[in-house]
Amino acid sequence: MERQAVQRAREAFLSGRTRPLEFRLQQLHALQRMIAEKETEIATALKQDINRSQYDTPLLELIGIENEIKLAIEKLGEWAAPRPAEKNLLTISDEVYIQPEPLGVVLIIGAWNYPWGLTLMPLVGAIAAGNAAVVKPSELSECSSLLLRALLPRYLDKDLYPVVTGSVSETQELLRLRFDHIVFTGSSTVAKLVMEAAARHLTPVTLELGGKSPCYIDKNCNIRVACRRITWGKFINCGQTCIAPDYILCEPCIQGRVVECIRQTLLEFYGADPKCSPDYGRIVNQRHFNRIMGLMEGYTPVVGGQSDSSQRYIAPTVLKDVPPHSRLMQEEIFGPVLPIVTVSDMDNAITFINEREKPLALYIFCSDKKAIKKMIAETTSGGVTVNDVMMHYTLNSLPFGGVGQSGMGRYHGKHTFEQLSHHRACMVRSLGMESVNLARYPPQNRQRARRARMALTSPLIDMSKRTLVWAILATIIGLGLLIALLVILLIAAGLNCTCWYWRGFYN
Amino acid sequence: MESQSQVLERLRTAFESRVTIPEKFRRTQLTNLMSMIKDNEEQIVNALHKDLTKPKFEAILSEVEIVMNELHCALSNLTSWMQPEYVSKNLATKLDECFVRREPLGVVLIIGPWNYPMQLLIVPLIGAIAAGNCVVIKPSEVSAATDNLITELIPKYLSKDCYAVVRGGAKETQALLKNRFDHIFYTGSQAVARVVLQAAAVHLTPVTLELGGKCPCLIYGRVNATAAAHRLVWSKFFNAGQSCVAPDYVLCSKATCDALVPALRQVLEDFYGSDIQKSPDMSRIVTPKHWTRLMGLLNRTKGKVVVGGEHDEKDRYIAPTVVVDVTEDDALMEEEIFGPILPILTIESLEESIKLTKTKEKPLAFYVFSDESSVVKKVLENSSSGGFCSNDGIVHMALPGLPFGGVGNSGFGHYHGHWGFEAFSHQRAVMLRGWALEKLNALRYPPYSDEKLSWLRWTTSPKSCSIM
């Protein structure tokens, strides 16, 4: 079944109908309509999958997709146009440009924590770039997965953008087939399998993984505001966000204050009993519930800690003085548990971060610009937000992606289009001007070799600072000389007239 | 002698010490690399002659000049490449500093091939150094003289702590690939590329693959046969056809073929004289193994040899050879030829030719010769390849302004010029927010409401930025 869907998608792609921009725009508009018209159904599916609140759906998923579609529709003409490139002497009369082209059939494997956003945002870019796309939503968010399978063919081209549902065996079956690019969002364990499968067909991949995103709070910053922002980012979607602040790093002297501020903020956000708040989510399934509860074993939380297995509910939980080598600090938490690890100062925090795998996101709360700059310069991560969390994800002019174990490649906005396109280098020459070419043909001698070297040297116009300075100087001198010449001519003309006057020429 | 793991450990320590980060360091290394090429031009030419009997002209043009161009490009532009790139913002982020920072990946591995052993190793190296990485350089053992030269020169000119040459054959390369790198840059064949990718998957290492393929050359419509023959002969027989972007086979009508063959014959004589084996301007096949492979293809072909065909095993020489009446299922159409044999397939219509190329894997380059722009346009729009060039061959890859890379089976990722810098960099998104406007932030906090939501939609919309 998977094989047939992929085969149909390939045939549809080869028919060439995704090439015209009008077709791609039409598909994007249809997708836009789908999001607008089916918001309620999508919200219901998410409630069933992950107890997502009514507001979290547009907030966390739909607004992002809407913005991506709007941007793609507005900019597609610009993105898909040929881009001129710099020439050398040999190619001076040629057309030299880069033409973005579709890759072919792209496979998009979505994740369960944001089943709509993480599946449809890459799809927007795939459509814009002119590809066909096979969409494989996560089986863990089953209602969303089935709804997507029902909705997409009603709005988009049925052959070009099939939805394939199923679990591990169906995904493995898909991965045996050949694609022109695979976009995978998920865990690094599965990512390795995806990349291995892609290797067989020499397929390039974009991997959006995760990791433990550290959150450093400097002792001299506005701790109350910092904690409000961190609390929001940590407990949204019940902590099941790849860029959620995974753990806090701070000095022992402010640890108490941090705990208090988080406690207060939680009260403000979710009330005294978050279980009753319509805005607080649940853990996606029993396995993950057990996993997160297991991580907390042996530790006494200072905030929260309550749980209800029947509802897969874990209260927003904070633990302090967590040892760096505890189980909590070995794997990505991906849940509403926030450990605080104490460090002696910022340098210690930097060392702590650099000793671990490169995270998907780094958060720094600090008021000292110099210190912020230092921390950014001395660490690396997929992205950084300073004095807030997760916001770099929301600006689609910024590339979103990981580095090292947190992933490879990037997307959002124009970056998705670029990632899912082939940039074809094009040179359109004519058969004329053969005399210029003669220098490169054998039989060779010194003269020809020198001419050929000159013709191929790039850049044509040296844009270095030194040349610019000389150019400006030369222009000034040139202008100066010109003015001097004019003055001399004028004087001479004047003298001439005066001379002739005295001679009586004008009498 | 240092083991591979010791080398890697040394480079990783050097990278973690942040010595490659400052612009000054990278500039010094690139300048030293330039000196290395300038000071040793003669030795480079000699080594290339030893390995491939590469004529001095070809060596200078395709292995020295092109590297110097890339170095000039990197040195002129390094400062601007390293600058943070500020991006457009929406209303919610209007007061924030939002930019993309280019950061080095860490310790990267560059595996070079034997056909342009200097260029295809050093040009990626330029990008890797410019981007601030430490580099493990693995030259091809097949081009042994160049391998020796590179091993001798690199530590003399570049920082020993940050850049190391690792030598060896298949066994040593496989052992090297078991280690963890932050990026692998591989130029070579599809078969080995799969092995490289499998090894990279274990560590989730990103890869750039520069492979090859059968680059088709279509000749249709009104064509000046002599000019076309000049350029076709030059690009096909440069380096004795051992170029990943050499035109692999020609597709044209019978009439064009009849006009082309005598033109090719004439041009070959103009270029190399009547006894090509004696011309100093023709290379040789790199190893006896490849010579045997090519002779095998020539012996199995069902086509007719109309030009060339002479060979000399001891000299690893195969004359520039043109074969006509080749069909789709011929031996010469099985794999990338990578040698001085040019099959011509006679297909009357352009449409049929295009259809044939579509049945094959996407090549690294696609060529068309025609005086009619409509023919060029048709081919361009109905094909896919790494790069495209009309009315010439190879030259499109000499411009640092164009990205050089494949698609599909011919590879992924690209480099040259700015793209080389990007290939070895991580684009880190940075958003610097302030403490103010917490009230605006409150729109996103629970408890949620419809009103908050509609305000939020407005502030994060990309359109709201264009009003400002």
mmCIF file of C-alpha atoms in Angstrom, chain A residues 114-396:
data_model
loop_
_atom_site.group_PDB
_atom_site.id
_atom_site.type_symbol
_atom_site.label_atom_id
_atom_site.label_comp_id
_atom_site.label_asym_id
_atom_site.label_seq_id
_atom_site.Cartn_x
_atom_site.Cartn_y
_atom_site.Cartn_z
ATOM 1 C CA TYR A 114 2.831 18.852 17.723
ATOM 2 C CA PRO A 115 1.257 16.542 15.171
ATOM 3 C CA TRP A 116 -0.068 19.321 12.936
ATOM 4 C CA GLY A 117 2.711 21.890 13.132
ATOM 5 C CA LEU A 118 5.620 19.511 12.759
ATOM 6 C CA THR A 119 3.988 17.710 9.835
ATOM 7 C CA LEU A 120 2.387 20.572 7.928
ATOM 8 C CA MET A 121 5.150 23.178 8.219
ATOM 9 C CA PRO A 122 7.609 21.035 6.252
ATOM 10 C CA LEU A 123 4.743 20.230 3.848
ATOM 11 C CA VAL A 124 4.263 23.942 3.116
ATOM 12 C CA GLY A 125 7.897 24.221 2.057
ATOM 13 C CA ALA A 126 7.730 20.978 0.088
ATOM 14 C CA ILE A 127 4.709 22.227 -1.875
ATOM 15 C CA ALA A 128 6.261 25.655 -2.414
ATOM 16 C CA ALA A 129 9.454 24.088 -3.752
ATOM 17 C CA GLY A 130 7.408 22.072 -6.274
ATOM 18 C CA ASN A 131 7.856 18.616 -4.785
ATOM 19 C CA ALA A 132 5.433 15.779 -4.232
ATOM 20 C CA ALA A 133 5.307 14.782 -0.572
ATOM 21 C CA VAL A 134 4.425 11.609 1.265
ATOM 22 C CA VAL A 135 3.232 12.541 4.733
ATOM 23 C CA LYS A 136 3.641 10.041 7.558
ATOM 24 C CA PRO A 137 2.104 11.410 10.752
ATOM 25 C CA SER A 138 2.978 9.811 14.081
ATOM 26 C CA GLU A 139 0.816 6.905 15.168
ATOM 27 C CA LEU A 140 1.084 8.032 18.802
ATOM 28 C CA SER A 141 -1.179 10.979 18.039
ATOM 29 C CA GLU A 142 -3.679 8.637 16.452
ATOM 30 C CA CYS A 143 -6.737 10.893 16.186
ATOM 31 C CA SER A 144 -4.740 13.645 14.520
ATOM 32 C CA SER A 145 -3.134 11.118 12.225
ATOM 33 C CA LEU A 146 -6.484 9.712 11.076
ATOM 34 C CA LEU A 147 -7.988 13.170 10.710
ATOM 35 C CA LEU A 148 -5.077 14.308 8.559
ATOM 36 C CA ARG A 149 -5.491 11.239 6.365
ATOM 37 C CA ALA A 150 -9.159 12.109 5.907
ATOM 38 C CA LEU A 151 -8.699 15.844 5.346
ATOM 39 C CA LEU A 152 -5.612 16.271 3.168
ATOM 40 C CA PRO A 153 -6.961 14.489 0.071
ATOM 41 C CA ARG A 154 -10.127 16.596 0.298
ATOM 42 C CA TYR A 155 -8.155 19.805 -0.102
ATOM 43 C CA LEU A 156 -4.884 18.926 -1.834
ATOM 44 C CA ASP A 157 -3.993 16.939 -4.942
ATOM 45 C CA LYS A 158 -4.696 13.314 -3.988
ATOM 46 C CA ASP A 159 -1.794 11.791 -5.876
ATOM 47 C CA LEU A 160 0.923 14.298 -5.075
ATOM 48 C CA TYR A 161 0.459 14.505 -1.304
ATOM 49 C CA PRO A 162 -0.667 11.122 0.073
ATOM 50 C CA VAL A 163 -0.909 10.532 3.800
ATOM 51 C CA VAL A 164 0.393 7.158 4.934
ATOM 52 C CA THR A 165 -0.611 6.104 8.430
ATOM 53 C CA GLY A 166 0.594 3.196 10.493
ATOM 54 C CA SER A 167 3.223 2.422 13.036
ATOM 55 C CA VAL A 168 6.711 0.970 13.070
ATOM 56 C CA SER A 169 6.305 -1.669 10.359
ATOM 57 C CA GLU A 170 4.621 0.741 7.925
ATOM 58 C CA THR A 171 7.353 3.313 8.553
ATOM 59 C CA GLN A 172 10.043 0.715 7.967
ATOM 60 C CA GLU A 173 8.302 -0.278 4.742
ATOM 61 C CA LEU A 174 8.273 3.345 3.634
ATOM 62 C CA LEU A 175 11.929 3.751 4.467
ATOM 63 C CA ARG A 176 12.837 0.866 2.175
ATOM 64 C CA LEU A 177 11.555 2.921 -0.745
ATOM 65 C CA ARG A 178 13.465 5.647 -2.506
ATOM 66 C CA PHE A 179 12.822 9.327 -1.790
ATOM 67 C CA ASP A 180 14.584 12.491 -2.890
ATOM 68 C CA HIS A 181 14.682 13.935 0.625
ATOM 69 C CA ILE A 182 13.477 12.840 4.042
ATOM 70 C CA VAL A 183 12.412 15.267 6.761
ATOM 71 C CA PHE A 184 12.276 13.544 10.108
ATOM 72 C CA THR A 185 11.209 14.981 13.456
ATOM 73 C CA GLY A 186 11.671 12.738 16.453
ATOM 74 C CA SER A 187 14.232 10.998 18.618
ATOM 75 C CA SER A 188 17.896 10.471 17.791
ATOM 76 C CA THR A 189 17.483 6.688 18.136
ATOM 77 C CA VAL A 190 14.971 6.527 15.309
ATOM 78 C CA ALA A 191 16.887 9.206 13.409
ATOM 79 C CA LYS A 192 19.870 6.879 13.115
ATOM 80 C CA LEU A 193 17.631 4.237 11.544
ATOM 81 C CA VAL A 194 16.171 6.803 9.156
ATOM 82 C CA MET A 195 19.610 7.995 8.103
ATOM 83 C CA GLU A 196 20.823 4.446 7.641
ATOM 84 C CA ALA A 197 17.856 3.650 5.416
ATOM 85 C CA ALA A 198 18.427 6.884 3.491
ATOM 86 C CA ALA A 199 22.077 5.931 2.990
ATOM 87 C CA ARG A 200 21.076 2.994 0.804
ATOM 88 C CA HIS A 201 19.514 5.362 -1.727
ATOM 89 C CA LEU A 202 21.945 8.265 -1.149
ATOM 90 C CA THR A 203 18.980 10.321 0.053
ATOM 91 C CA PRO A 204 19.709 13.602 1.865
ATOM 92 C CA VAL A 205 17.940 14.067 5.196
ATOM 93 C CA THR A 206 16.799 16.856 7.482
ATOM 94 C CA LEU A 207 16.708 15.688 11.076
ATOM 95 C CA GLU A 208 14.919 17.697 13.711
ATOM 96 C CA LEU A 209 15.772 15.959 16.934
ATOM 97 C CA GLY A 210 15.974 17.079 20.526
ATOM 98 C CA GLY A 211 18.244 16.934 23.496
ATOM 99 C CA LYS A 212 18.487 18.569 26.884
ATOM 100 C CA SER A 213 18.040 22.306 26.319
ATOM 101 C CA PRO A 214 19.768 24.112 29.188
ATOM 102 C CA CYS A 215 18.332 27.253 30.768
ATOM 103 C CA TYR A 216 20.827 29.446 32.610
ATOM 104 C CA ILE A 217 19.552 32.059 35.079
ATOM 105 C CA ASP A 218 22.081 34.684 36.098
ATOM 106 C CA LYS A 219 21.864 35.817 39.730
ATOM 107 C CA ASN A 220 21.625 39.471 38.737
ATOM 108 C CA CYS A 221 18.718 39.299 36.338
ATOM 109 C CA ASN A 222 15.009 39.956 36.791
ATOM 110 C CA ILE A 223 14.277 36.581 38.321
ATOM 111 C CA ARG A 224 10.541 37.036 38.601
ATOM 112 C CA VAL A 225 10.047 37.779 34.892
ATOM 113 C CA ALA A 226 12.576 35.077 33.977
ATOM 114 C CA CYS A 227 10.620 32.488 35.934
ATOM 115 C CA ARG A 228 7.314 33.517 34.377
ATOM 116 C CA ARG A 229 8.718 33.006 30.900
ATOM 117 C CA ILE A 230 10.443 29.745 31.804
ATOM 118 C CA THR A 231 7.304 28.394 33.454
ATOM 119 C CA TRP A 232 5.295 29.138 30.347
ATOM 120 C CA GLY A 233 7.764 27.405 28.055
ATOM 121 C CA LYS A 234 8.398 24.434 30.299
ATOM 122 C CA PHE A 235 4.833 23.416 31.078
ATOM 123 C CA ILE A 236 3.161 24.208 27.791
ATOM 124 C CA ASN A 237 2.025 20.943 26.160
ATOM 125 C CA CYS A 238 2.886 19.341 29.474
ATOM 126 C CA GLY A 239 6.611 19.757 28.830
ATOM 127 C CA GLN A 240 6.457 17.671 25.648
ATOM 128 C CA THR A 241 8.260 20.174 23.412
ATOM 129 C CA CYS A 242 11.616 19.567 21.749
ATOM 130 C CA ILE A 243 12.723 23.102 22.616
ATOM 131 C CA ALA A 244 11.293 23.216 26.129
ATOM 132 C CA PRO A 245 13.840 24.361 28.729
ATOM 133 C CA ASP A 246 14.874 20.928 29.965
ATOM 134 C CA TYR A 247 16.745 21.952 33.119
ATOM 135 C CA ILE A 248 17.813 25.096 34.952
ATOM 136 C CA LEU A 249 21.362 26.080 35.796
ATOM 137 C CA CYS A 250 21.780 28.743 38.471
ATOM 138 C CA GLU A 251 23.868 29.703 41.475
ATOM 139 C CA PRO A 252 22.790 28.237 44.832
ATOM 140 C CA CYS A 253 22.066 31.698 46.280
ATOM 141 C CA ILE A 254 19.089 32.273 43.969
ATOM 142 C CA GLN A 255 17.769 28.725 43.849
ATOM 143 C CA GLY A 256 15.197 29.346 46.548
ATOM 144 C CA ARG A 257 13.927 32.493 44.857
ATOM 145 C CA VAL A 258 13.634 30.683 41.528
ATOM 146 C CA VAL A 259 11.572 27.916 43.107
ATOM 147 C CA GLU A 260 9.240 30.458 44.765
ATOM 148 C CA CYS A 261 8.748 32.460 41.563
ATOM 149 C CA ILE A 262 7.918 29.325 39.612
ATOM 150 C CA ARG A 263 5.486 28.224 42.297
ATOM 151 C CA GLN A 264 3.738 31.609 42.202
ATOM 152 C CA THR A 265 3.586 31.634 38.420
ATOM 153 C CA LEU A 266 2.118 28.127 38.322
ATOM 154 C CA LEU A 267 -0.613 29.249 40.671
ATOM 155 C CA GLU A 268 -1.343 32.179 38.404
ATOM 156 C CA PHE A 269 -1.374 30.058 35.236
ATOM 157 C CA TYR A 270 -3.110 26.861 36.284
ATOM 158 C CA GLY A 271 -4.672 27.560 39.652
ATOM 159 C CA ALA A 272 -4.162 25.622 42.885
ATOM 160 C CA ASP A 273 -4.948 22.280 41.237
ATOM 161 C CA PRO A 274 -3.553 22.131 37.671
ATOM 162 C CA LYS A 275 -5.458 18.868 37.194
ATOM 163 C CA CYS A 276 -8.640 20.921 37.046
ATOM 164 C CA SER A 277 -7.259 23.604 34.729
ATOM 165 C CA PRO A 278 -8.576 23.369 31.146
ATOM 166 C CA ASP A 279 -5.233 24.804 30.005
ATOM 167 C CA TYR A 280 -2.964 22.061 31.350
ATOM 168 C CA GLY A 281 -2.207 19.015 29.186
ATOM 169 C CA ARG A 282 -1.548 15.299 29.778
ATOM 170 C CA ILE A 283 1.229 12.863 28.927
ATOM 171 C CA VAL A 284 0.684 11.276 25.508
ATOM 172 C CA ASN A 285 0.677 7.616 26.613
ATOM 173 C CA GLN A 286 1.289 5.205 29.488
ATOM 174 C CA ARG A 287 4.812 4.338 28.382
ATOM 175 C CA HIS A 288 5.969 7.963 28.522
ATOM 176 C CA PHE A 289 4.054 8.507 31.783
ATOM 177 C CA ASN A 290 5.930 5.595 33.366
ATOM 178 C CA ARG A 291 9.221 6.797 31.902
ATOM 179 C CA ILE A 292 8.892 10.282 33.396
ATOM 180 C CA MET A 293 7.712 8.969 36.767
ATOM 181 C CA GLY A 294 10.728 6.666 36.725
ATOM 182 C CA LEU A 295 13.097 9.604 36.204
ATOM 183 C CA MET A 296 11.779 11.276 39.368
ATOM 184 C CA GLU A 297 12.257 8.199 41.544
ATOM 185 C CA GLY A 298 14.264 8.860 44.641
ATOM 186 C CA TYR A 299 13.829 12.634 44.535
ATOM 187 C CA THR A 300 11.541 14.795 46.601
ATOM 188 C CA PRO A 301 10.072 17.623 44.556
ATOM 189 C CA VAL A 302 9.838 21.109 46.009
ATOM 190 C CA VAL A 303 6.874 21.948 43.784
ATOM 191 C CA GLY A 304 4.240 19.515 42.499
ATOM 192 C CA GLY A 305 5.050 15.827 42.252
ATOM 193 C CA GLN A 306 1.429 14.645 42.235
ATOM 194 C CA SER A 307 0.324 12.250 39.551
ATOM 195 C CA ASP A 308 -2.666 10.263 38.385
ATOM 196 C CA SER A 309 -1.903 7.280 36.187
ATOM 197 C CA SER A 310 -5.505 6.847 35.031
ATOM 198 C CA GLN A 311 -5.422 10.303 33.473
ATOM 199 C CA ARG A 312 -1.717 10.233 32.587
ATOM 200 C CA TYR A 313 -1.507 13.396 34.674
ATOM 201 C CA ILE A 314 1.740 14.624 36.180
ATOM 202 C CA ALA A 315 1.573 17.913 38.091
ATOM 203 C CA PRO A 316 4.029 20.691 37.139
ATOM 204 C CA THR A 317 7.031 19.555 39.189
ATOM 205 C CA VAL A 318 10.265 21.263 40.226
ATOM 206 C CA LEU A 319 13.240 19.526 41.845
ATOM 207 C CA LYS A 320 16.215 21.362 43.332
ATOM 208 C CA ASP A 321 19.859 20.510 43.954
ATOM 209 C CA VAL A 322 19.732 17.778 41.330
ATOM 210 C CA PRO A 323 23.095 16.000 40.969
ATOM 211 C CA PRO A 324 24.597 16.353 37.459
ATOM 212 C CA HIS A 325 24.974 12.583 37.080
ATOM 213 C CA SER A 326 21.452 11.597 38.104
ATOM 214 C CA ARG A 327 19.095 9.776 35.742
ATOM 215 C CA LEU A 328 17.140 12.994 35.317
ATOM 216 C CA MET A 329 20.193 14.555 33.739
ATOM 217 C CA GLN A 330 21.016 11.668 31.394
ATOM 218 C CA GLU A 331 18.118 11.817 28.941
ATOM 219 C CA GLU A 332 15.753 14.437 27.550
ATOM 220 C CA ILE A 333 12.921 14.725 30.077
ATOM 221 C CA PHE A 334 10.129 15.631 27.637
ATOM 222 C CA GLY A 335 7.681 16.090 30.484
ATOM 223 C CA PRO A 336 6.531 18.553 33.162
ATOM 224 C CA VAL A 337 9.506 17.944 35.463
ATOM 225 C CA LEU A 338 11.990 20.774 35.922
ATOM 226 C CA PRO A 339 15.286 19.946 37.652
ATOM 227 C CA ILE A 340 17.507 22.735 38.962
ATOM 228 C CA VAL A 341 21.247 22.039 38.923
ATOM 229 C CA THR A 342 23.457 24.486 40.787
ATOM 230 C CA VAL A 343 26.658 25.888 39.309
ATOM 231 C CA SER A 344 29.203 28.202 40.909
ATOM 232 C CA ASP A 345 29.102 30.885 38.200
ATOM 233 C CA MET A 346 28.567 31.525 34.484
ATOM 234 C CA ASP A 347 31.905 30.014 33.494
ATOM 235 C CA ASN A 348 30.999 26.866 35.370
ATOM 236 C CA ALA A 349 27.659 26.847 33.553
ATOM 237 C CA ILE A 350 29.440 27.169 30.186
ATOM 238 C CA THR A 351 31.721 24.245 31.042
ATOM 239 C CA PHE A 352 28.700 22.213 32.158
ATOM 240 C CA ILE A 353 26.911 22.862 28.863
ATOM 241 C CA ASN A 354 29.968 22.143 26.711
ATOM 242 C CA GLU A 355 30.607 18.822 28.445
ATOM 243 C CA ARG A 356 27.284 17.571 27.095
ATOM 244 C CA GLU A 357 25.851 16.969 23.641
ATOM 245 C CA LYS A 358 24.970 20.042 21.570
ATOM 246 C CA PRO A 359 21.341 20.897 22.479
ATOM 247 C CA LEU A 360 18.561 22.042 20.184
ATOM 248 C CA ALA A 361 18.123 25.256 22.144
ATOM 249 C CA LEU A 362 20.003 27.272 24.733
ATOM 250 C CA TYR A 363 18.332 29.781 27.029
ATOM 251 C CA ILE A 364 20.169 32.526 28.855
ATOM 252 C CA PHE A 365 18.551 34.848 31.378
ATOM 253 C CA CYS A 366 20.928 37.687 32.089
ATOM 254 C CA SER A 367 20.978 41.477 32.063
ATOM 255 C CA ASP A 368 24.674 41.919 31.320
ATOM 256 C CA LYS A 369 25.155 42.275 27.545
ATOM 257 C CA LYS A 370 28.821 41.374 27.692
ATOM 258 C CA ALA A 371 28.156 38.225 29.691
ATOM 259 C CA ILE A 372 25.402 37.200 27.275
ATOM 260 C CA LYS A 373 27.725 37.683 24.334
ATOM 261 C CA LYS A 374 30.371 35.588 26.053
ATOM 262 C CA MET A 375 28.007 32.738 26.785
ATOM 263 C CA ILE A 376 26.746 32.657 23.209
ATOM 264 C CA ALA A 377 30.292 32.783 21.829
ATOM 265 C CA GLU A 378 31.591 30.024 24.072
ATOM 266 C CA THR A 379 28.797 27.514 23.547
ATOM 267 C CA THR A 380 26.902 26.100 20.612
ATOM 268 C CA SER A 381 23.318 24.921 20.096
ATOM 269 C CA GLY A 382 20.668 24.701 17.391
ATOM 270 C CA GLY A 383 19.314 28.118 18.388
ATOM 271 C CA VAL A 384 19.363 30.610 21.253
ATOM 272 C CA THR A 385 16.751 32.757 22.914
ATOM 273 C CA VAL A 386 18.028 35.201 25.513
ATOM 274 C CA ASN A 387 15.728 36.391 28.280
ATOM 275 C CA ASP A 388 12.878 34.247 27.093
ATOM 276 C CA VAL A 389 12.268 30.705 25.911
ATOM 277 C CA MET A 390 11.303 29.159 22.583
ATOM 278 C CA MET A 391 10.645 32.478 20.835
ATOM 279 C CA HIS A 392 13.359 31.968 18.198
ATOM 280 C CA TYR A 393 11.100 29.182 16.901
ATOM 281 C CA THR A 394 8.255 31.613 16.232
ATOM 282 C CA LEU A 395 10.108 33.977 13.897
ATOM 283 C CA ASN A 396 10.109 32.303 10.501
#
